[in-house]
Structures are given as structure tokens and as C-alpha cells.
Short mmCIF file of C-alpha atoms in Angstrom, two decimals:
data_model
loop_
_atom_site.label_atom_id
_atom_site.label_comp_id
_atom_site.label_asym_id
_atom_site.label_seq_id
_atom_site.Cartn_x
_atom_site.Cartn_y
_atom_site.Cartn_z
CA MET A 19 157.61 74.06 60.20
CA ASP A 20 155.63 76.97 59.08
CA ARG A 21 152.80 78.91 60.53
CA PRO A 22 149.72 78.35 58.26
CA ASN A 23 148.93 80.86 55.53
CA ASN A 24 145.23 80.06 55.75
CA PRO A 25 142.52 82.46 54.42
CA GLU A 26 139.73 81.33 56.65
CA LEU A 27 141.69 81.64 59.75
CA ARG A 28 143.98 84.72 60.57
CA PRO A 29 145.17 86.11 63.71
CA GLY A 30 142.57 88.73 63.61
CA ASP A 31 139.74 86.16 63.62
CA ALA A 32 137.42 86.39 66.67
CA TYR A 33 137.81 82.85 67.67
CA VAL A 34 141.55 82.87 67.42
CA GLN A 35 141.62 86.24 69.35
CA SER A 36 139.44 84.93 72.35
CA PHE A 37 141.49 81.72 72.47
CA ALA A 38 144.93 83.70 72.47
CA ARG A 39 143.37 85.92 75.23
CA GLY A 40 142.35 82.83 77.38
CA LEU A 41 146.18 81.58 77.22
CA GLU A 42 147.39 85.13 77.79
CA VAL A 43 145.44 85.17 81.10
CA ILE A 44 147.13 81.86 81.95
CA ARG A 45 150.53 83.35 81.25
CA SER A 46 149.82 86.49 83.23
CA PHE A 47 150.14 84.62 86.50
CA ASN A 48 153.85 84.09 87.51
CA ALA A 49 156.23 84.33 90.55
CA GLN A 50 155.81 88.08 91.04
CA SER A 51 151.92 87.79 90.68
CA PRO A 52 150.71 84.49 91.89
CA ARG A 53 147.36 85.72 92.98
CA GLN A 54 145.72 88.64 90.91
CA THR A 55 142.51 90.67 91.18
CA LEU A 56 140.43 91.07 88.14
CA SER A 57 142.02 94.58 87.72
CA ASP A 58 145.38 93.00 87.93
CA VAL A 59 144.82 90.57 84.93
CA ALA A 60 143.10 93.25 82.89
CA ALA A 61 146.12 95.54 83.27
CA ARG A 62 148.63 92.98 82.63
CA THR A 63 146.93 91.61 79.50
CA GLY A 64 145.44 94.70 78.08
CA LEU A 65 142.02 93.33 78.34
CA THR A 66 138.88 95.21 79.35
CA ARG A 67 137.73 94.24 82.79
CA ALA A 68 134.55 92.66 81.31
CA GLY A 69 136.79 90.72 78.96
CA ALA A 70 139.22 89.69 81.80
CA ARG A 71 136.14 88.60 83.79
CA ARG A 72 134.58 86.57 81.21
CA ILE A 73 137.95 84.67 80.74
CA LEU A 74 138.62 84.25 84.45
CA LEU A 75 135.26 82.70 84.94
CA THR A 76 135.71 80.45 81.95
CA LEU A 77 139.01 79.14 83.27
CA GLN A 78 137.39 78.90 86.85
CA THR A 79 134.51 77.03 85.27
CA LEU A 80 136.85 74.50 83.71
CA GLY A 81 139.01 74.17 86.89
CA TYR A 82 142.01 75.90 85.68
CA VAL A 83 141.82 78.94 88.05
CA GLU A 84 140.41 79.06 91.52
CA SER A 85 139.17 82.20 93.33
CA ASP A 86 138.14 83.42 96.90
CA GLY A 87 135.86 85.78 95.27
CA LYS A 88 138.37 88.50 94.85
CA LEU A 89 141.91 86.95 94.12
CA PHE A 90 142.39 84.66 91.35
CA ALA A 91 145.20 81.87 91.18
CA LEU A 92 146.05 78.99 88.85
CA THR A 93 145.38 75.43 89.93
CA PRO A 94 147.51 72.42 89.22
CA ARG A 95 145.40 71.24 86.50
CA ILE A 96 147.29 73.77 84.39
CA LEU A 97 150.17 71.21 84.40
CA ASP A 98 148.06 68.89 82.14
CA LEU A 99 148.56 71.20 79.42
CA GLY A 100 152.43 71.49 79.56
CA PHE A 101 152.89 67.90 80.60
CA ALA A 102 151.01 66.56 77.46
CA TYR A 103 153.89 68.21 75.67
CA LEU A 104 156.65 66.93 77.70
CA SER A 105 155.31 63.33 77.79
CA SER A 106 155.05 63.41 74.09
CA MET A 107 158.67 63.87 73.50
CA PRO A 108 160.52 60.78 73.15
CA MET A 109 163.70 62.30 74.12
CA TRP A 110 162.44 62.60 77.71
CA ASN A 111 162.80 59.09 78.70
CA VAL A 112 165.87 58.38 76.54
CA ALA A 113 167.78 61.38 77.58
CA GLU A 114 167.48 61.46 81.38
CA PRO A 115 169.64 58.44 82.28
CA LEU A 116 172.47 59.38 79.92
CA MET A 117 172.23 62.85 81.38
CA GLU A 118 172.56 61.59 84.77
CA ALA A 119 175.59 59.46 83.83
CA LEU A 120 177.29 62.61 82.29
CA VAL A 121 176.63 64.68 85.49
CA GLU A 122 178.17 61.76 87.49
CA GLU A 123 181.15 61.96 85.27
CA VAL A 124 181.77 65.76 84.89
CA LYS A 125 180.29 66.83 88.41
CA GLU A 126 178.46 69.78 86.64
CA SER A 127 174.75 70.20 86.04
CA CYS A 128 173.34 69.22 82.63
CA SER A 129 170.36 70.54 80.88
CA ALA A 130 168.45 70.00 77.59
CA ALA A 131 166.61 72.68 75.73
CA VAL A 132 164.73 73.35 72.63
CA LEU A 133 164.37 76.55 70.42
CA GLU A 134 161.08 78.47 70.83
CA GLY A 135 161.18 81.81 68.81
CA THR A 136 164.17 83.70 69.78
CA ASP A 137 164.63 81.81 73.05
CA ILE A 138 165.74 78.53 74.21
CA VAL A 139 163.24 76.75 76.53
CA TYR A 140 164.60 74.17 79.20
CA VAL A 141 162.93 70.75 78.74
CA LEU A 142 165.06 68.72 81.12
CA ARG A 143 167.50 69.33 83.92
CA VAL A 144 170.00 67.13 85.95
CA SER A 145 171.60 69.10 88.61
CA THR A 146 174.67 68.40 90.79
CA ARG A 147 174.56 68.70 94.43
CA THR A 148 177.32 71.54 94.38
CA ILE A 149 176.44 74.70 96.11
CA MET A 150 176.63 76.82 92.95
CA ARG A 151 173.46 75.41 91.51
CA ASN A 152 171.79 76.34 88.28
CA SER A 153 168.24 77.23 89.35
CA LEU A 154 166.63 77.10 85.93
CA GLY A 155 163.75 74.93 85.98
CA ILE A 156 161.64 72.93 83.25
CA GLY A 157 159.87 75.48 81.06
CA SER A 158 162.15 78.48 81.82
CA ARG A 159 163.63 80.45 78.93
CA LEU A 160 166.87 82.25 78.09
CA PRO A 161 167.75 84.02 74.85
CA ALA A 162 169.26 81.92 72.20
CA TYR A 163 171.86 84.53 70.89
CA CYS A 164 174.08 84.32 73.97
CA THR A 165 173.80 80.73 75.28
CA SER A 166 175.59 77.80 74.08
CA MET A 167 172.46 75.76 73.46
CA GLY A 168 170.88 78.73 71.70
CA ARG A 169 173.81 78.85 69.21
CA MET A 170 173.90 75.19 68.72
CA LEU A 171 170.19 75.12 68.07
CA LEU A 172 170.48 77.99 65.62
CA ALA A 173 173.18 76.00 63.93
CA GLY A 174 170.48 73.48 63.17
CA LEU A 175 168.67 76.09 60.95
CA SER A 176 169.83 77.59 57.64
CA ASP A 177 172.01 80.78 57.83
CA GLU A 178 168.95 82.79 56.48
CA GLU A 179 166.74 81.38 59.14
CA ALA A 180 169.35 81.87 61.86
CA MET A 181 169.97 85.42 60.80
CA ALA A 182 166.21 86.32 60.80
CA LEU A 183 165.97 84.98 64.35
CA LEU A 184 168.99 87.11 65.46
CA ARG A 185 167.54 90.13 63.83
CA ALA A 186 164.32 89.57 65.66
CA SER A 187 166.14 89.23 68.88
CA LYS A 188 166.84 91.84 71.62
CA LEU A 189 170.70 91.69 71.58
CA ASP A 190 171.81 93.09 74.90
CA ALA A 191 175.41 93.24 76.13
CA ARG A 192 174.72 91.25 79.21
CA THR A 193 178.47 91.28 80.11
CA ARG A 194 181.44 92.85 78.72
CA TYR A 195 181.93 89.65 76.73
CA THR A 196 178.62 89.41 75.04
CA LEU A 197 178.62 89.53 71.12
CA VAL A 198 175.76 91.83 70.00
CA GLU A 199 176.37 92.00 66.28
CA PRO A 200 174.16 89.54 64.30
CA GLU A 201 177.17 88.95 61.82
CA ALA A 202 179.39 88.10 64.73
CA ILE A 203 176.95 85.80 66.41
CA LEU A 204 176.27 84.14 62.86
CA ALA A 205 179.91 83.39 62.62
CA LYS A 206 179.81 81.57 65.83
CA VAL A 207 176.67 79.74 64.85
CA GLN A 208 178.50 78.75 61.60
CA GLN A 209 181.47 77.62 63.67
CA ALA A 210 179.21 75.50 66.01
CA ARG A 211 177.50 73.83 62.93
CA LYS A 212 181.05 73.05 61.46
CA GLN A 213 182.67 71.54 64.60
CA GLY A 214 179.42 70.08 65.98
CA TRP A 215 179.42 71.87 69.29
CA SER A 216 179.28 75.31 70.85
CA LEU A 217 181.19 77.12 73.86
CA VAL A 218 179.85 80.35 75.21
CA ASN A 219 182.36 82.00 77.64
CA GLN A 220 180.64 84.49 80.07
CA GLU A 221 178.52 86.04 77.48
CA LEU A 222 175.18 85.32 79.37
CA GLU A 223 176.56 86.11 82.93
CA GLU A 224 180.07 87.01 84.20
CA GLY A 225 181.79 83.65 85.30
CA LEU A 226 179.53 81.29 83.57
CA VAL A 227 181.05 79.07 80.80
CA SER A 228 178.79 76.68 79.00
CA MET A 229 179.19 74.00 76.13
CA ALA A 230 176.53 72.53 74.08
CA ALA A 231 176.12 69.43 71.70
CA PRO A 232 173.25 68.69 69.34
CA VAL A 233 170.62 66.00 69.79
CA LEU A 234 169.53 64.71 66.40
CA ASN A 235 166.41 62.60 65.50
CA ARG A 236 166.25 59.65 63.15
CA ALA A 237 165.94 61.98 60.05
CA GLY A 238 169.31 63.90 61.36
CA ARG A 239 167.14 66.95 62.11
CA MET A 240 168.21 68.80 65.38
CA VAL A 241 165.57 68.43 67.87
CA ALA A 242 167.40 69.43 71.04
CA ALA A 243 170.66 70.46 72.54
CA ILE A 244 172.23 69.49 75.79
CA ASN A 245 174.79 71.45 77.77
CA VAL A 246 177.10 71.43 80.66
CA SER A 247 178.21 74.52 82.40
CA GLY A 248 180.76 75.64 85.04
CA GLN A 249 182.06 78.60 86.89
CA ALA A 250 185.07 80.35 85.40
CA ASN A 251 186.48 81.26 88.78
CA ARG A 252 186.73 77.65 89.56
CA THR A 253 188.13 76.54 86.36
CA THR A 254 189.00 78.31 83.14
CA ALA A 255 187.11 77.78 79.86
CA ARG A 256 189.97 75.87 78.34
CA GLN A 257 190.32 73.45 81.33
CA MET A 258 186.56 72.81 81.22
CA GLN A 259 186.72 72.24 77.44
CA ASP A 260 189.39 69.66 77.96
CA ALA A 261 187.58 67.99 80.75
CA MET A 262 184.12 67.88 79.67
CA LEU A 263 183.57 68.53 75.91
CA ALA A 264 184.36 64.81 74.81
CA PRO A 265 181.91 63.40 77.59
CA LEU A 266 179.21 65.75 76.59
CA ARG A 267 179.53 65.12 72.79
CA GLN A 268 179.69 61.22 73.56
CA ALA A 269 176.34 61.73 75.70
CA ALA A 270 174.58 63.81 72.83
CA GLN A 271 175.54 61.05 70.19
CA GLU A 272 174.26 58.39 72.55
CA ILE A 273 170.98 60.18 73.09
CA SER A 274 170.70 60.71 69.30
CA GLN A 275 171.51 57.02 68.43
CA ARG A 276 168.83 55.72 70.86
CA LEU A 277 166.49 58.19 69.41
CA ALA A 278 167.03 56.76 66.05
CA MET A 279 166.43 53.26 67.06
CA MET B 16 137.89 76.84 96.67
CA ASP B 17 134.67 76.34 94.73
CA ARG B 18 133.68 76.38 91.19
CA PRO B 19 131.58 79.35 90.37
CA ASN B 20 127.79 79.31 90.42
CA ASN B 21 127.43 81.75 87.87
CA PRO B 22 124.11 82.31 86.09
CA GLU B 23 125.70 84.21 83.23
CA LEU B 24 128.40 81.54 82.68
CA ARG B 25 127.64 77.75 82.60
CA PRO B 26 129.69 74.91 81.22
CA GLY B 27 127.16 74.75 78.25
CA ASP B 28 128.11 78.36 77.18
CA ALA B 29 129.41 78.54 73.79
CA TYR B 30 132.51 80.62 74.71
CA VAL B 31 133.28 78.25 77.42
CA GLN B 32 132.67 75.28 75.38
CA SER B 33 135.16 76.48 72.51
CA PHE B 34 137.72 77.24 75.05
CA ALA B 35 137.21 73.89 76.56
CA ARG B 36 137.48 72.18 73.58
CA GLY B 37 140.65 73.89 72.64
CA LEU B 38 142.38 72.78 75.85
CA GLU B 39 141.12 69.21 75.19
CA VAL B 40 142.85 69.19 71.93
CA ILE B 41 146.01 70.31 73.67
CA ARG B 42 145.39 67.43 76.20
CA SER B 43 144.88 64.94 73.44
CA PHE B 44 148.65 64.71 72.61
CA ASN B 45 150.77 62.47 74.82
CA ALA B 46 153.62 59.99 74.73
CA GLN B 47 151.35 57.40 72.89
CA SER B 48 150.24 60.12 70.35
CA PRO B 49 152.95 62.79 70.09
CA ARG B 50 151.86 63.50 66.40
CA GLN B 51 148.41 63.27 65.42
CA THR B 52 146.36 63.65 62.12
CA LEU B 53 143.29 65.84 62.02
CA SER B 54 141.41 62.45 62.08
CA ASP B 55 143.20 61.23 65.26
CA VAL B 56 142.55 64.46 67.18
CA ALA B 57 138.79 64.44 66.24
CA ALA B 58 138.54 60.70 67.20
CA ARG B 59 140.32 61.38 70.56
CA THR B 60 138.40 64.54 71.48
CA GLY B 61 134.77 63.64 70.05
CA LEU B 62 135.00 66.68 67.94
CA THR B 63 133.86 66.78 64.26
CA ARG B 64 136.69 66.92 61.85
CA ALA B 65 135.78 70.72 60.99
CA GLY B 66 135.72 71.51 64.64
CA ALA B 67 139.14 69.91 65.35
CA ARG B 68 140.56 71.49 62.20
CA ARG B 69 139.54 74.88 63.28
CA ILE B 70 141.04 74.45 66.86
CA LEU B 71 144.35 72.98 65.41
CA LEU B 72 144.75 75.89 62.97
CA THR B 73 144.08 78.39 65.74
CA LEU B 74 146.70 76.68 67.89
CA GLN B 75 149.07 76.64 64.88
CA THR B 76 148.28 80.29 64.30
CA LEU B 77 149.36 81.01 67.98
CA GLY B 78 152.40 78.86 67.73
CA TYR B 79 151.19 76.22 70.03
CA VAL B 80 151.05 73.48 67.38
CA GLU B 81 153.15 72.91 64.31
CA SER B 82 152.32 70.72 61.41
CA ASP B 83 153.92 69.32 58.25
CA GLY B 84 150.43 69.75 56.50
CA LYS B 85 149.42 66.17 57.59
CA LEU B 86 150.64 65.47 61.12
CA PHE B 87 150.30 67.91 63.97
CA ALA B 88 152.50 68.26 67.10
CA LEU B 89 152.70 70.42 70.06
CA THR B 90 155.52 72.99 70.36
CA PRO B 91 157.57 73.94 73.40
CA ARG B 92 155.52 77.06 73.86
CA ILE B 93 153.07 74.91 75.60
CA LEU B 94 155.46 74.69 78.49
CA ASP B 95 154.81 78.53 79.13
CA LEU B 96 151.39 77.59 80.38
CA GLY B 97 152.61 74.89 83.06
CA PHE B 98 155.58 77.25 83.79
CA ALA B 99 153.13 80.15 84.76
CA TYR B 100 151.70 77.73 87.32
CA LEU B 101 154.93 76.38 88.85
CA SER B 102 156.54 79.77 88.98
CA SER B 103 153.56 81.12 90.67
CA MET B 104 154.02 78.54 93.65
CA PRO B 105 156.00 80.29 96.36
CA MET B 106 156.95 76.71 97.52
CA TRP B 107 159.18 76.15 94.28
CA ASN B 108 162.27 77.90 95.30
CA VAL B 109 161.90 77.25 99.07
CA ALA B 110 161.36 73.47 98.83
CA GLU B 111 163.97 72.28 96.27
CA PRO B 112 167.18 72.85 98.32
CA LEU B 113 165.80 71.28 101.45
CA MET B 114 164.48 68.33 99.34
CA GLU B 115 167.93 67.80 97.82
CA ALA B 116 169.42 67.79 101.34
CA LEU B 117 166.83 65.25 102.43
CA VAL B 118 167.72 63.13 99.20
CA GLU B 119 171.40 63.45 100.11
CA GLU B 120 170.50 62.29 103.67
CA VAL B 121 168.22 59.43 103.11
CA LYS B 122 169.46 58.10 99.64
CA GLU B 123 165.98 57.86 98.21
CA SER B 124 164.02 60.30 95.83
CA CYS B 125 161.88 62.90 97.22
CA SER B 126 158.77 64.48 95.44
CA ALA B 127 156.34 67.23 96.29
CA ALA B 128 152.83 66.94 95.29
CA VAL B 129 149.34 68.82 95.45
CA LEU B 130 145.67 67.72 95.30
CA GLU B 131 143.79 68.15 91.90
CA GLY B 132 140.37 66.49 92.05
CA THR B 133 140.84 63.04 93.03
CA ASP B 134 144.47 62.82 92.09
CA ILE B 135 147.80 63.97 93.18
CA VAL B 136 149.95 65.92 90.81
CA TYR B 137 153.68 66.03 91.15
CA VAL B 138 155.09 69.62 91.16
CA LEU B 139 158.67 68.95 92.15
CA ARG B 140 161.00 65.80 92.28
CA VAL B 141 164.45 65.19 93.26
CA SER B 142 165.96 61.98 92.26
CA THR B 143 168.66 59.96 93.54
CA ARG B 144 171.16 58.21 91.25
CA THR B 145 170.16 54.73 92.34
CA ILE B 146 169.21 52.30 89.49
CA MET B 147 165.65 51.82 90.74
CA ARG B 148 164.39 55.30 89.80
CA ASN B 149 161.06 56.91 90.23
CA SER B 150 160.23 57.96 86.74
CA LEU B 151 157.44 60.29 87.64
CA GLY B 152 158.01 63.53 86.29
CA ILE B 153 156.56 66.96 87.02
CA GLY B 154 152.74 67.26 86.19
CA SER B 155 152.16 63.57 86.29
CA ARG B 156 149.22 62.12 88.19
CA LEU B 157 148.50 59.36 90.54
CA PRO B 158 145.31 58.69 92.38
CA ALA B 159 145.11 60.18 95.88
CA TYR B 160 143.40 57.30 97.62
CA CYS B 161 146.28 54.67 97.55
CA THR B 162 149.48 57.19 97.73
CA SER B 163 151.01 58.54 100.85
CA MET B 164 150.97 62.05 99.64
CA GLY B 165 147.24 61.74 98.61
CA ARG B 166 146.29 60.46 101.95
CA MET B 167 148.18 63.33 103.66
CA LEU B 168 146.50 65.68 101.42
CA LEU B 169 143.20 64.28 102.04
CA ALA B 170 143.94 64.75 105.77
CA GLY B 171 144.12 68.54 104.96
CA LEU B 172 140.32 68.47 104.08
CA SER B 173 137.55 67.93 106.46
CA ASP B 174 136.21 64.36 106.79
CA GLU B 175 133.13 65.23 104.84
CA GLU B 176 135.34 66.59 101.94
CA ALA B 177 137.72 63.82 102.01
CA MET B 178 135.02 61.18 101.92
CA ALA B 179 133.28 62.99 99.10
CA LEU B 180 136.58 62.77 97.18
CA LEU B 181 137.02 59.06 98.03
CA ARG B 182 133.27 58.32 96.82
CA ALA B 183 134.21 60.14 93.48
CA SER B 184 137.40 58.13 93.13
CA LYS B 185 137.76 54.94 91.09
CA LEU B 186 139.04 52.74 93.94
CA ASP B 187 140.97 49.86 92.28
CA ALA B 188 142.78 47.00 94.07
CA ARG B 189 146.01 47.68 92.63
CA THR B 190 147.85 45.14 94.71
CA ARG B 191 146.62 42.56 97.19
CA TYR B 192 147.32 45.19 99.93
CA THR B 193 145.34 48.16 98.42
CA LEU B 194 142.32 49.31 100.52
CA VAL B 195 139.20 49.87 98.45
CA GLU B 196 136.62 50.70 101.13
CA PRO B 197 136.18 54.41 101.51
CA GLU B 198 135.55 53.89 105.32
CA ALA B 199 138.84 52.09 105.64
CA ILE B 200 140.71 54.58 103.68
CA LEU B 201 139.11 57.62 105.68
CA ALA B 202 140.45 55.72 108.73
CA LYS B 203 143.88 55.93 107.35
CA VAL B 204 143.41 59.56 106.43
CA GLN B 205 142.19 60.34 110.00
CA GLN B 206 145.31 58.58 111.41
CA ALA B 207 147.54 60.82 109.07
CA ARG B 208 145.84 63.96 110.39
CA LYS B 209 146.32 63.00 113.90
CA GLN B 210 149.99 61.70 113.65
CA GLY B 211 151.04 64.34 111.09
CA TRP B 212 152.42 61.92 108.60
CA SER B 213 151.33 58.86 106.38
CA LEU B 214 152.90 55.70 105.20
CA VAL B 215 151.49 53.43 102.35
CA ASN B 216 152.82 50.11 102.18
CA GLN B 217 152.69 48.34 98.81
CA GLU B 218 149.04 49.63 98.03
CA LEU B 219 150.04 51.51 94.79
CA GLU B 220 152.39 48.82 93.55
CA GLU B 221 153.96 45.58 94.94
CA GLY B 222 157.25 46.42 96.63
CA LEU B 223 156.91 50.20 96.79
CA VAL B 224 156.63 51.78 100.35
CA SER B 225 156.14 55.59 100.60
CA MET B 226 155.97 58.00 103.46
CA ALA B 227 154.64 61.52 103.25
CA ALA B 228 154.53 64.58 105.47
CA PRO B 229 152.59 68.05 105.01
CA VAL B 230 153.74 71.35 103.95
CA LEU B 231 151.69 74.15 105.50
CA ASN B 232 151.30 77.82 104.46
CA ARG B 233 151.41 80.81 106.81
CA ALA B 234 147.86 80.43 107.70
CA GLY B 235 148.53 76.75 108.60
CA ARG B 236 146.63 75.35 105.51
CA MET B 237 148.14 72.43 103.86
CA VAL B 238 149.41 73.39 100.51
CA ALA B 239 151.53 70.32 99.41
CA ALA B 240 152.96 66.99 100.59
CA ILE B 241 156.48 65.66 100.30
CA ASN B 242 157.35 62.02 100.33
CA VAL B 243 160.14 59.72 100.12
CA SER B 244 159.93 56.25 98.92
CA GLY B 245 161.78 53.00 98.80
CA GLN B 246 161.80 49.27 97.81
CA ALA B 247 160.46 46.70 100.23
CA ASN B 248 162.47 44.13 98.81
CA ARG B 249 165.64 46.01 99.77
CA THR B 250 164.38 47.33 103.15
CA THR B 251 161.30 46.48 105.13
CA ALA B 252 158.69 49.32 105.87
CA ARG B 253 159.59 49.35 109.39
CA GLN B 254 163.22 49.88 108.71
CA MET B 255 162.30 52.67 106.21
CA GLN B 256 160.22 54.38 108.74
CA ASP B 257 162.94 54.18 111.42
CA ALA B 258 165.42 55.63 109.07
CA MET B 259 163.60 58.14 107.10
CA LEU B 260 160.40 59.42 108.74
CA ALA B 261 162.23 61.97 111.28
CA PRO B 262 164.30 63.51 108.32
CA LEU B 263 161.36 63.68 106.21
CA ARG B 264 159.18 65.30 108.82
CA GLN B 265 161.85 67.71 109.56
CA ALA B 266 162.33 68.69 105.96
CA ALA B 267 158.49 69.31 105.70
CA GLN B 268 158.59 71.39 108.72
CA GLU B 269 161.44 73.64 107.66
CA ILE B 270 159.75 74.12 104.22
CA SER B 271 156.56 75.23 105.97
CA GLN B 272 158.59 77.53 108.36
CA ARG B 273 160.15 79.27 105.36
CA LEU B 274 156.81 79.62 103.56
CA ALA B 275 155.69 81.34 106.72
CA MET B 276 158.54 83.86 106.77
#
């Protein structure tokens, strides 16, 4: 869906700006900076100290930030915002048991992701108990161009939309196998669209092979992708495809069918 | 930590109000109302239609909401906000492998939660593959007064603070076993503090038994609780305590020790 082209409300609008800055301040906290001073927040967001102070005190007044007077930290109330989205996805309840059955069958972790800008965002993850664990949690991001779920999700767009996203992406050669030419990546996206699945062999990181299949809603629109991945030093990509592609596609189809009910 | 008592910034302040309303609109989307019209949002938040429209368009301009012109829905970008909080918890990476090992050992699901007002909020969950699954996802809430993690977390406060939270809670008799007198619940909280663990037997729902143990930070302050739970119709509370309490407390201590490193 499109961003609004609304004459009365533009990104430069003071109201939009102040709200955007508030959300920016929330996003400035992370694993490297779980607790920040006023100056830290100002530096990370590009706000003035006075502006950062006003937003931090606002967030504190609303209970989303706590402070000992010097250091500020987010409170768990923040989860009410993300969770509102997660709990509003019908996929959530439908997909989890089917993904668990898939993990049981193929003995590899399974994730679900959606497209957000040029990234994929993980919305569900079922891990196996093997030592080589995928540590990507819900809400974490990876670029779409070099991931199997990303290419599958790009296949749900038109060629023009997919190409626009690829051109807006930072196309890094993450490994010696990574495709970095938009045209070459688009060819893989078209192939994924045609065959109904996607396989990425060590383009995100050395040794990692991943396959993805689409989840469609009632209207036939792609709403998510699910994947399984494995280590190329344990099994070749070909062996993985033979063993896991059919169960993966079957699980994705079942999730889609239940979403359509 | 306390809410600020700041003469220049009060809950009635126009800036704080408008930001609060924006977050309220985000929270108005949920599993029952994943897609809302302007009128739905206005009705659920108590805003005027003009006010709701302004906020929805702001959120759409910022990419947090999408619309087909009539219905509005949240986008996955919202997950960045919750992820900012989760990834800023040092506990996140340390706890998961230890909780997985615990699930492997006791064959029951394990969760971690923190206190937020009178509720506990789930921040991590490792489920088993049994049919009787706990469907509480990350970010979901339960009341503190009748849950094992809630009572454990209340034990990390002073008696005065715990009592104030209990008096602010809606104490419902959810089952015939639920304690609803603040004094009786406080006695259980004191017992949990003294023994270093908490057990709640069918006070949240019939058949559900849960045990919790505390996770402490470097300074010895309780930052979270972890629990395991089981079904009383499969095993009695006493049998569960015998089988699972020692591994649960061991896991909580190991998480605390690693947090202190």
C-alpha cells in the first residue's frame, strides 16, 4: 500500500516531525546502548540536548522510559507497541504449530518473515535444539536482496517494485557468492516467482544455505515467507533441497490454506 | 524508578498529550481489530475523528501504518520499537540457551518475565513440543498477583511497594483457588522472598501449576523471573515441585551468575 500523498500532512509538518523524533529516541536504545545519558541520545538521534530532554521526559511521563536521574533506559511497556502488531497478525496462531511440525520433521530451525522497506523482519521463529542455532529473534532484520525469504517476498511484488527496492538497497558482497548486480538478483526473484520457492546458497554468510516458500492470504497476496536453513559443511545445498524443500512447501501451503479459511 | 515530578512537563502538557495519543492509536490495533477504519480508531481511543485522522496519517507518513484508503493496519516497522527494548536487555542472549537446556531437562515450557505496573510481561519463551502448549508470546501480559513469576517479582520489592501494587491490582477470583485478599497474597510474596522461589497452584487457571525463580543482576537486584509450568491433571503440584524446582532454581542462578560476569 502507498504512503499518503496528503497536502495537509507532509514529513516536514511539525506534528509529524515531533512524533517521528519520539519514535527515533525509542529506537536509539539497543544492545550496544541499553542505558543512555541525555547527551548520548542527542548524539545518536541528531536532536539538540533540549529536544532530546523534552522527548525523554515525555516518554518517562508516559512510562516508556525510566531513569535514575542520569541514565535513561526503556521499560517493558514498550512491548505493548510491538505486540499490538504481532497479535494482530492472524498468521501468528495458525503458523506456529505447522512450523513446529516442520522443524520436527526436517530437524532444522524455521522462521517466518515479512518485507519492510529493503529488509526482511522476523515475525516468528521455531528453533531446533542443535548447537548451531540461528540466534535471530523476533523483530530482527536482514537485507532482502541476499536472503531466501527476501527474494521470495520480492517475488510477491511486480518486477518494477522489486527492482526499485533492489536499487534502494545497499548491495554488499557479504561472501564470495553474493550477487550484487540488481539485474542478476532480479533474475533470481523471477525464478523464485515462477517455481514458487527460493534457495540462497551462502550469499548471506559462508556455509549458510536457506530455502523459502510463500505464505498467501485469502486474496492470493503474499503476506509472509517461511524458511528453513542448514549448514553447507554438514550437508550440501543439493542434499538439503532434496530433503527439505517438499516439507517446507507443504507447510507454507497448509498455512496459506488455513489463513484462507 | 520513579515517574518524574517535573514542573515543566506534566501529563496534561499538549506535547505529551499528542505523543501519548499517537501511542494509544498504535495500541488500539490487536488480534480482534487488526484492521480498523478511522471511526473504529476514534471510538477505541476516545479521540475525535479529526484527531484520529491526523495521527493515522502521521503514522502512515512515518511508515508505521498502511491503508487501502478505508482500512488502516500496522506495518512490521512497529516491531523495531519492541525490538529496541528486547535487544537492550543484557538478559536476552544469556538466558535463552540456559532456558532451552532447562526445557530439554524438565520437558515443560519455560518463560521469562519482568514486572510492568501490576502486570508481568513475557520477554522470552522457550516452548516444548507437547500438545498442551502455552500460547503466551513475547510481550503478552498477565496479572502479577496470581502468577508465580508475578509473586517472585513482587518479592523483589519492599513489602510497602508490593502492597501498594496489590492494592492497585484488580484482584479477581479466577479459579476457586485464587487468593484475592492483599494480606494473604503478601504473605505468599514474603514466603517467596524467604525461600527464593514461588509456586502457584491453579490460581491463574484450573489445572495450571507454575513455579518461578528470580534472576538477579550484578548489584543483586531482581531484574526478571523465569518459570516452568505444568498441568495438574497430568502430575500433582507436589510431583512437579520434586521434579522441576531444583533444575529451575539452578538455571535461574546460572543466568544470574552470567549476568554478573
